[in-house]
XYZ file of C-alpha atoms in Angstrom:
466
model
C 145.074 -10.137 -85.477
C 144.119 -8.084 -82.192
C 141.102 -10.255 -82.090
C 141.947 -13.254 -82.911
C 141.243 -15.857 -80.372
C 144.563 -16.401 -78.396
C 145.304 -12.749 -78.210
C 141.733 -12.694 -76.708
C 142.520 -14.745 -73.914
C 146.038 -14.021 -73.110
C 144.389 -10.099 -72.144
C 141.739 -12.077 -69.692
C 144.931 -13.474 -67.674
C 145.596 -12.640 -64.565
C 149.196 -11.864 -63.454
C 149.415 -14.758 -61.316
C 147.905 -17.132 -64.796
C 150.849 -15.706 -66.396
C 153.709 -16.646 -64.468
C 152.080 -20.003 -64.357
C 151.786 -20.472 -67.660
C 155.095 -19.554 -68.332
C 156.303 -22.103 -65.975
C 153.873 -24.401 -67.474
C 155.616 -23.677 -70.891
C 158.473 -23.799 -69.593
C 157.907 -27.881 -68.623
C 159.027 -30.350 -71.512
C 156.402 -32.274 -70.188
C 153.348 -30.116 -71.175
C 155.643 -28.354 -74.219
C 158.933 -28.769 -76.314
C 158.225 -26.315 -78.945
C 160.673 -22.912 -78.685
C 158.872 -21.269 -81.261
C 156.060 -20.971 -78.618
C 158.641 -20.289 -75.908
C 159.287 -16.858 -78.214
C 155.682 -15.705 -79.094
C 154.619 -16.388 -75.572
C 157.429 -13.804 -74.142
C 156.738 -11.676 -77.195
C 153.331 -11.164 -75.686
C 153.019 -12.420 -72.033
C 153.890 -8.519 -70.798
C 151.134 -6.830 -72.796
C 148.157 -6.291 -71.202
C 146.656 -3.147 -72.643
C 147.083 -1.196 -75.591
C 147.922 -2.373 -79.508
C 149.605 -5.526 -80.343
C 152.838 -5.355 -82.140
C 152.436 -6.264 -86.140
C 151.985 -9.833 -86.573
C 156.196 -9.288 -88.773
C 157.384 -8.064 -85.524
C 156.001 -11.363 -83.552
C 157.208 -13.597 -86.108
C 160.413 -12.148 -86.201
C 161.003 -12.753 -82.270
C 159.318 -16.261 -82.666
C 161.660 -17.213 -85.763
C 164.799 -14.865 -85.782
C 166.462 -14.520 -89.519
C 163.361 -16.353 -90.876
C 161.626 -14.643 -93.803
C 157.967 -13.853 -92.695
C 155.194 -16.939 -93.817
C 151.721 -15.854 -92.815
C 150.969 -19.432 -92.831
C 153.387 -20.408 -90.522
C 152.421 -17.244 -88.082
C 148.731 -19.052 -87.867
C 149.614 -22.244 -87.207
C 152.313 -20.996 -84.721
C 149.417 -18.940 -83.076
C 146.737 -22.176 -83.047
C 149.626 -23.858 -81.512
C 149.688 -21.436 -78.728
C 146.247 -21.247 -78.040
C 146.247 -25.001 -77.581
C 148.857 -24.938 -74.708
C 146.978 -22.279 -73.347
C 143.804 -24.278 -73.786
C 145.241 -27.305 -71.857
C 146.792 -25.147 -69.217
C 143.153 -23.630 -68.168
C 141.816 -27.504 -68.521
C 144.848 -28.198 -66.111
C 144.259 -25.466 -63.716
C 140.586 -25.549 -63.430
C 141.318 -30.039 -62.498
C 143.658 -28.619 -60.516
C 140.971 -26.708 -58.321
C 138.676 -29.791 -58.334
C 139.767 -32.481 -56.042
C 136.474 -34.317 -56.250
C 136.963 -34.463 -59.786
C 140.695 -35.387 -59.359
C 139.689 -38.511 -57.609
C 137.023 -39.469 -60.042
C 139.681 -39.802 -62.331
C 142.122 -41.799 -60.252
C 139.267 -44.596 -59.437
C 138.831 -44.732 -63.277
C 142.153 -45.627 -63.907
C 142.629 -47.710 -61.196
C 139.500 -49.418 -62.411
C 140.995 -49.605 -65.911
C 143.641 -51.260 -64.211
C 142.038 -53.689 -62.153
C 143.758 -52.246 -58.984
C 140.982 -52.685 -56.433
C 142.564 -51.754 -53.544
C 143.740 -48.519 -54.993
C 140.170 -47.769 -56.754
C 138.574 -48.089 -52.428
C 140.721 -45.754 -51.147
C 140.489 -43.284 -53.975
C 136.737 -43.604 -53.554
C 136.564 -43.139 -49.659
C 138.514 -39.661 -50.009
C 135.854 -39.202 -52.862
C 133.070 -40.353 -50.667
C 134.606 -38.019 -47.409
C 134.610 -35.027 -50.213
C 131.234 -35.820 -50.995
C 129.626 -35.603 -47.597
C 129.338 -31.929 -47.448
C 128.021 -31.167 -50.651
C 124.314 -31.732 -51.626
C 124.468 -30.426 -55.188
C 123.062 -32.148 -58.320
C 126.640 -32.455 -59.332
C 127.794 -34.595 -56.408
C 124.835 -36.704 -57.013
C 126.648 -37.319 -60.328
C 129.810 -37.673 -59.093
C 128.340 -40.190 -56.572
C 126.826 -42.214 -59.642
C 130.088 -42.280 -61.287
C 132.026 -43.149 -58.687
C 129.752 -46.167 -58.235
C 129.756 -47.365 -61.908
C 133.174 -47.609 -61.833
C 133.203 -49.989 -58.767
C 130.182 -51.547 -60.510
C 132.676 -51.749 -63.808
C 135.596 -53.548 -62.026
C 133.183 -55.962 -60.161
C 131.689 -56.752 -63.677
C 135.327 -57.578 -64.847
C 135.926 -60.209 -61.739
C 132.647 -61.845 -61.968
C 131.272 -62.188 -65.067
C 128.895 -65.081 -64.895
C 127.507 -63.892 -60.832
C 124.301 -61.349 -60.522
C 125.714 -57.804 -60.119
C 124.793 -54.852 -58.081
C 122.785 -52.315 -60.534
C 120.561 -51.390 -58.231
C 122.810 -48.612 -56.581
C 123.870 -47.494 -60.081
C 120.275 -47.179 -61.032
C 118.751 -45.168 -57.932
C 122.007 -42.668 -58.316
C 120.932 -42.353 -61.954
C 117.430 -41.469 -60.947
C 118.412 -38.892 -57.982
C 120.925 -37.055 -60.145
C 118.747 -36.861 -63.208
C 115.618 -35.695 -61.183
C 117.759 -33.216 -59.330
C 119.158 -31.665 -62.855
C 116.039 -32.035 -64.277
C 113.894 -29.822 -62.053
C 117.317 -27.322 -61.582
C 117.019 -26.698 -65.225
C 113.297 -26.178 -64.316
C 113.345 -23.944 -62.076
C 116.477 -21.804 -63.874
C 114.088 -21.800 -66.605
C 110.615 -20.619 -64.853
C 113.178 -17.793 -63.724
C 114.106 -16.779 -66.868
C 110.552 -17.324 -68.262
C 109.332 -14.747 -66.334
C 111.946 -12.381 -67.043
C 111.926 -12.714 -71.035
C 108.858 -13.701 -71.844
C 109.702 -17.104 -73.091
C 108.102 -19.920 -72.678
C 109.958 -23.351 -72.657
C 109.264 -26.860 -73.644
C 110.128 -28.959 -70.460
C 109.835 -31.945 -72.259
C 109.003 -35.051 -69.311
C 109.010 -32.589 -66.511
C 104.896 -33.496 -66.468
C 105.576 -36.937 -66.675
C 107.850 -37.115 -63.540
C 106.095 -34.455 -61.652
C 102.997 -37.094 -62.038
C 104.604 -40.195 -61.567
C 107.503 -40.006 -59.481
C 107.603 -41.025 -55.485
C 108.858 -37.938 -55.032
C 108.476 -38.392 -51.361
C 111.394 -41.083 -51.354
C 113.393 -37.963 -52.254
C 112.118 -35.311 -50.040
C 115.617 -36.259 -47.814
C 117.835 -35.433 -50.798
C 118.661 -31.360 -50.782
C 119.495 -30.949 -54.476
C 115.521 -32.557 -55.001
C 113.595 -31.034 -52.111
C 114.911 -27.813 -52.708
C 114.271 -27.638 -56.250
C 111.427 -29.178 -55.942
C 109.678 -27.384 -53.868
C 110.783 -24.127 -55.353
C 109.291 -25.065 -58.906
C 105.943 -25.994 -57.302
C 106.298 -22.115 -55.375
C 106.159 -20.794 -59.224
C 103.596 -22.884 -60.410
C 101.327 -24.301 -58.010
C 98.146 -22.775 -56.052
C 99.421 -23.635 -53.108
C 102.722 -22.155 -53.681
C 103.054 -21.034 -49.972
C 102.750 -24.950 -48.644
C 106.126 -25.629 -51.133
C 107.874 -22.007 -50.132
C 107.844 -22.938 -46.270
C 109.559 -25.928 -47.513
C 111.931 -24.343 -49.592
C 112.486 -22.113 -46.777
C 113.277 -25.282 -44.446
C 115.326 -26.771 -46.603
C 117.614 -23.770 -47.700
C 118.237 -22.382 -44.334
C 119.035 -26.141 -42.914
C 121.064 -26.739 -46.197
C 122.251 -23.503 -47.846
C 125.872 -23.713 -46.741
C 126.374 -27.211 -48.799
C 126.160 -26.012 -52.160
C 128.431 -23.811 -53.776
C 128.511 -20.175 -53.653
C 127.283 -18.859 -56.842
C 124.244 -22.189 -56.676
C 123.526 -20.655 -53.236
C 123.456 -17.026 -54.613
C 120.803 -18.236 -56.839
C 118.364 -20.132 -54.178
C 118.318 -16.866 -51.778
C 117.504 -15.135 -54.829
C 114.319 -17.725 -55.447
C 113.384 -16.845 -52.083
C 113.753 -13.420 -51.970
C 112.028 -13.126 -55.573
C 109.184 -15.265 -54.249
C 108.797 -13.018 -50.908
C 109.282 -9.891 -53.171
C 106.048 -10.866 -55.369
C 103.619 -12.222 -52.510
C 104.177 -8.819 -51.213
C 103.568 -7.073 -54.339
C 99.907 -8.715 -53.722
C 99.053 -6.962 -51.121
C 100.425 -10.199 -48.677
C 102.511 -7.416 -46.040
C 103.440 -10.867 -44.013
C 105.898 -11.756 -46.405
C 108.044 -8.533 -46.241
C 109.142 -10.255 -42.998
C 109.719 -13.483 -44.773
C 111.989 -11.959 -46.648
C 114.008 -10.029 -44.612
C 114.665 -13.232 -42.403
C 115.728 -14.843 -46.024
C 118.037 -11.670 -46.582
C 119.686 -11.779 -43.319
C 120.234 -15.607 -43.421
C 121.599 -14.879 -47.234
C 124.485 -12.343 -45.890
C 125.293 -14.702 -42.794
C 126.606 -17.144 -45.270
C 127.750 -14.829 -47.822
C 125.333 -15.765 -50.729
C 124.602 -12.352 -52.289
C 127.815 -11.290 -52.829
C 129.422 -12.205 -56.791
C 133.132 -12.344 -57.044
C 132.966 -10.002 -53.779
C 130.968 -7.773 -55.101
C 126.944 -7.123 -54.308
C 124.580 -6.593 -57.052
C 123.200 -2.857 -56.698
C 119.546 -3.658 -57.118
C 119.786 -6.415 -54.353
C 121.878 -4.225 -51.722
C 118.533 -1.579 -52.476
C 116.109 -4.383 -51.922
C 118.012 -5.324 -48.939
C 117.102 -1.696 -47.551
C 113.494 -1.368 -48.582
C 112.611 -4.400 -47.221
C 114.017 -3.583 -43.402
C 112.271 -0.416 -43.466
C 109.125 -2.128 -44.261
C 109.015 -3.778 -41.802
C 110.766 -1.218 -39.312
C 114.150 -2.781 -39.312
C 115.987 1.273 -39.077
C 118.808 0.416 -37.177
C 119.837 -2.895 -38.895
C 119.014 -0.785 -42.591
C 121.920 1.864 -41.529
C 124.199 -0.636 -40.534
C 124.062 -3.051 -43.624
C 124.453 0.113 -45.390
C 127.550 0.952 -43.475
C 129.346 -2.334 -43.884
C 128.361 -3.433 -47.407
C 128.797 -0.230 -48.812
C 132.370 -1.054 -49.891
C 131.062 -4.023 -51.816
C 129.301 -2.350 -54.627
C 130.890 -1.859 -57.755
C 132.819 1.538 -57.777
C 131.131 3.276 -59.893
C 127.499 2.379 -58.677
C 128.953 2.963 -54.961
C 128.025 6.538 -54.745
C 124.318 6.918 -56.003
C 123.671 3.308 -54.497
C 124.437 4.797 -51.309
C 122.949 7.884 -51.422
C 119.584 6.624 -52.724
C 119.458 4.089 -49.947
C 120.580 6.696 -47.421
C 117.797 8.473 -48.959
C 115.024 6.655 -48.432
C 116.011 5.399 -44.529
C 116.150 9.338 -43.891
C 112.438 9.524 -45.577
C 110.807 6.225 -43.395
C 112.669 8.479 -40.542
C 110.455 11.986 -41.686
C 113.965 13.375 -42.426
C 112.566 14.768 -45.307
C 115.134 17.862 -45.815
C 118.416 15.328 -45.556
C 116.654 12.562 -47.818
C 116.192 15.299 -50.812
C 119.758 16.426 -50.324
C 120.969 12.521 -50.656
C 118.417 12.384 -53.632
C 120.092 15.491 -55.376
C 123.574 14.570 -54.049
C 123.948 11.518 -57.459
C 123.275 11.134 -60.805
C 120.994 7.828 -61.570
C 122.476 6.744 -65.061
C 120.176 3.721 -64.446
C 116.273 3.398 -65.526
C 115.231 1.813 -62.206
C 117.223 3.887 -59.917
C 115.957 6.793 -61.457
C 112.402 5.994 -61.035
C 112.641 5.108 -58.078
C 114.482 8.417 -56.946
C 111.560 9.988 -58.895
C 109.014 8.045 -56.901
C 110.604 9.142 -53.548
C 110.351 12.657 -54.954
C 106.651 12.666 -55.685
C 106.339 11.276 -51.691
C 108.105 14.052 -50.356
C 106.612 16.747 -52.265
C 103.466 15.438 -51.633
C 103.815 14.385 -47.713
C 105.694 18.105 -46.894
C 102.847 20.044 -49.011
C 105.147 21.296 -51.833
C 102.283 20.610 -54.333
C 103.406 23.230 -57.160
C 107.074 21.256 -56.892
C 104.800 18.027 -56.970
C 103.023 19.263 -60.259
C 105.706 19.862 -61.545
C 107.425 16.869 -61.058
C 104.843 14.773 -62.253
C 105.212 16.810 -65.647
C 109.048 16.130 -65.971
C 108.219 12.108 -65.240
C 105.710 12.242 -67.577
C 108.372 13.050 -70.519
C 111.057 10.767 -68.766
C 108.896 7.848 -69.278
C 107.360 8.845 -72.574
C 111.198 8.742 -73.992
C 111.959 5.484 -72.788
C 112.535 3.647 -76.157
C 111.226 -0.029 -75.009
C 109.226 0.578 -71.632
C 109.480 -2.392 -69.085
C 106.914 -3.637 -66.995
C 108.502 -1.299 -64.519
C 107.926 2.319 -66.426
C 104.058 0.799 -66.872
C 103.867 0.944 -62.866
C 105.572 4.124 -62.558
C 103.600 5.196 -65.472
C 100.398 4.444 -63.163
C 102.101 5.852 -59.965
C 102.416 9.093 -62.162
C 98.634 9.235 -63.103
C 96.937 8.282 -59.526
C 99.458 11.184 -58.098
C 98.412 13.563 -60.320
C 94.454 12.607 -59.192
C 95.653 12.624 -55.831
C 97.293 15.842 -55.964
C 94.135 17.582 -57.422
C 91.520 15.899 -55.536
C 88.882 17.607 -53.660
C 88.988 16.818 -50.222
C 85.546 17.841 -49.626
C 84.442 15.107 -51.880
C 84.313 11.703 -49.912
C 82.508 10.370 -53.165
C 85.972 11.128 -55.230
C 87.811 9.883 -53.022
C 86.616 6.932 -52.404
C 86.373 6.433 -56.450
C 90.149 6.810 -56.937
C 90.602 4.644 -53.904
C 88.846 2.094 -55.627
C 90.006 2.679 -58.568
C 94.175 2.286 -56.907
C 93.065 -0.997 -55.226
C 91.664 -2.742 -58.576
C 95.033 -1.773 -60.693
C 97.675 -4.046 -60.783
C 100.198 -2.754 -62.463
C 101.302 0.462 -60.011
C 104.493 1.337 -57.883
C 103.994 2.507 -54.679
C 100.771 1.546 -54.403
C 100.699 0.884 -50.640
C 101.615 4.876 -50.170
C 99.126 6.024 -52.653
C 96.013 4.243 -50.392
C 97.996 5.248 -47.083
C 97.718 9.122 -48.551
C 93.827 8.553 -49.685
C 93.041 7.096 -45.756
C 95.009 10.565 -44.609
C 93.066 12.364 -46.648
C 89.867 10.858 -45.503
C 90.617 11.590 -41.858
């Protein structure tokens, strides 16, 4: 019973859901069943810890009844239902686009004209602000039904499809190249590859410059061609254009995910040796927190508050690094708060030759996490190496070694650490009387890949050359 469905979702209420869907229960017009009046306060004040026995529930639900499984179940689906229709209710509710959608279908259905124009002009003020995919829908809609009661009053006169059919065509080539670009993403990520069925088609035929104006196109337009195309960097200036013009229009968690394209994109031209786009990047990050797009359900993702960091002090942002740390800091999740902070504190005090402070932030938290612990192990092997601790180094390298080795399915990430492992060890026991080695490993550096911290292993073999 404790995991059935309904006792499921009555645990993911909040307190304030609750009391509303009491009240909501309590309203003959959504419910007039006191059977589910009983369960419901039966269970409404249990939030953690075992449910009573499903006897005890019917008992309170049906007093001096004898106990009928079968009744119990339906008496539970019966529940769920209500419950069902109050999220359906609440979530309406919190749409009032989608509210007056409805109204100017039913005063279509009604043939109530008047009624159906001004529903549609607080529709169409709604609208104005929002450049998603969906309001391109909504827009469509919204015009079929006017199309739909104009049918009804003139059946034998020409109609107006044209409208109808160039909505169609913006809000299907808007979703259709979202999905595209959601699904390059993940692509990349998994390993996947996708079937994109008449993306190739419309890519090729389209006058896509007739909807270069329209956000929810341009934008995802452009940032499929960044993945794809050769001349990615002609389609990411537009991308960047059109997000930092448009960004505020479209929903948080949509704008969460188009900072992210950028960032991502910066993130990899730089991994190719193009330094320019580090401050790309950080101009995308600070545009990102202006208007609140990296933060989920007010909280920032760990890995993005660290790329945050590395990024300004690549490109010599110190100050502004220390004080995004200071104010976002509260914003991580709780339990990633401390060793977030102190590996970020960690490397600002390294870029700042603080070397003694950054390994006491280094030692200060555990890493439970693969990539935060590489990467603390990474900043180890540059301080050992930069402050001439080279028997700490070698052994260091040893212990990473193993750490990798026991990874049970290595990422593309313990491959590059992997590397960054192997060149230190050749750096750490190369003979700097021999300009012939050295210029051998540097070679060898610049043709691989697949290697973190590659820019500070070539910055240590120029040292070394001096």
């Amino acid at each position: 019973m404790k995991n059935g469905k309904l006792f499921q979702l009555i645990r993911k209420l909040s307190p304030a859901e609750r009391q509303q869907f009491q009240d909501f229960l309590h309203s003959p017009f959504h419910n007039k069943r006191e059977d589910c009046l009983r369960l419901w306060a039966a269970l409404e004040g249990i939030k953690e810890g075992p449910l009573p026995e499903k006897e005890r529930l019917f008992e309170k639900s049906y007093p001096n009844s004898p106990y009928d499984d079968q009744r119990f179940r339906l008496l539970q689906s019966a529940l769920l239902g209500l419950l069902e229709s109050f999220l359906v209710l609440q979530g309406l509710r919190q749409n009032e686009l989608e509210q007056e959608l409805i109204l100017v279908r039913e005063y279509r259905k009604r043939g109530m004209e008047k009624h159906l124009r001004g529903a549609k002009r607080r529709a169409e003020k709604q609208l104005e602000g929002l450049k998603t995919a969906d309001a391109l829908r909504v827009k469509h809609d919204i015009e079929k039904e006017t199309f739909l009661l104009e049918a009804q009053k003139n059946q034998m006169g020409p109609l107006g499809y044209q409208p109808l059919i160039d909505l169609w065509d913006e809000y299907y080539l808007a979703m259709k190249l979202y999905q595209a670009c959601s699904a390059k993403s993940h692509e990349s990520v998994a390993n996947t590859p996708y079937d994109y069925g008449l993306l190739d088609a419309l890519l090729e035929r389209a006058d896509w410059e007739r909807y270069m104006s329209i956000p929810a196109i341009s934008l995802y337009y452009h940032g499929y061609w960044m993945r794809v195309s050769p001349k990615g960097e002609a389609h990411f200036a537009s991308f960047k254009r059109a997000l930092l013009e448009h960004g505020n229009s479209f929903p948080l968690a949509e704008r969460r995910d188009l900072f992210m394209v950028a960032a991502n994109y910066c993130a990899r031209k730089y991994n190719e040796g193009r330094n320019d786009y580090a401050r790309e990047s950080n101009e995308i990050y600070k545009a990102g927190l202006a208007c609140g797009a990296f933060l989920a359900q007010g909280q920032f993702n760990r890995f993005t508050f660290r790329n945050i960091v590395l990024n300004a002090l690549v490109v010599g942002d110190f100050e502004w690094a220390e004080q995004f740390i200071e104010d976002y800091q509260t914003y991580l999740p709780s339990h990633f708060q401390e060793g977030t902070v102190s590996f970020t504190r960690a490397l600002l005090e390294y870029q700042r030759q603080n070397y003694g402070q950054a390994l006491q932030l280094l030692q200060k938290s555990e890493y439970g996490d693969v990539v935060f612990n590489l990467s603390a192990r990474a900043l180890l092997i540059k301080i050992y190496y930069e402050t001439g601790e080279y028997d700490l180094l070698d052994a260091h390298l040893a212990a990473m070694r193993i750490f990798i080795r026991r990874q049970k399915n290595p990422s593309y990430l313990e491959v590059n650490y992997r590397q960054l492992v192997y060149f230190a060890q050749r750096l750490l026991e190369l003979n700097p009387y021999e300009p012939g080695d050295k210029a051998r490993l540097r070679e060898e550096v610049m043709a691989t890949k697949a290697v973190a911290e590659k820019d500070w292993l070539l910055r240590m073999l120029e040292k070394t050359s001096d």
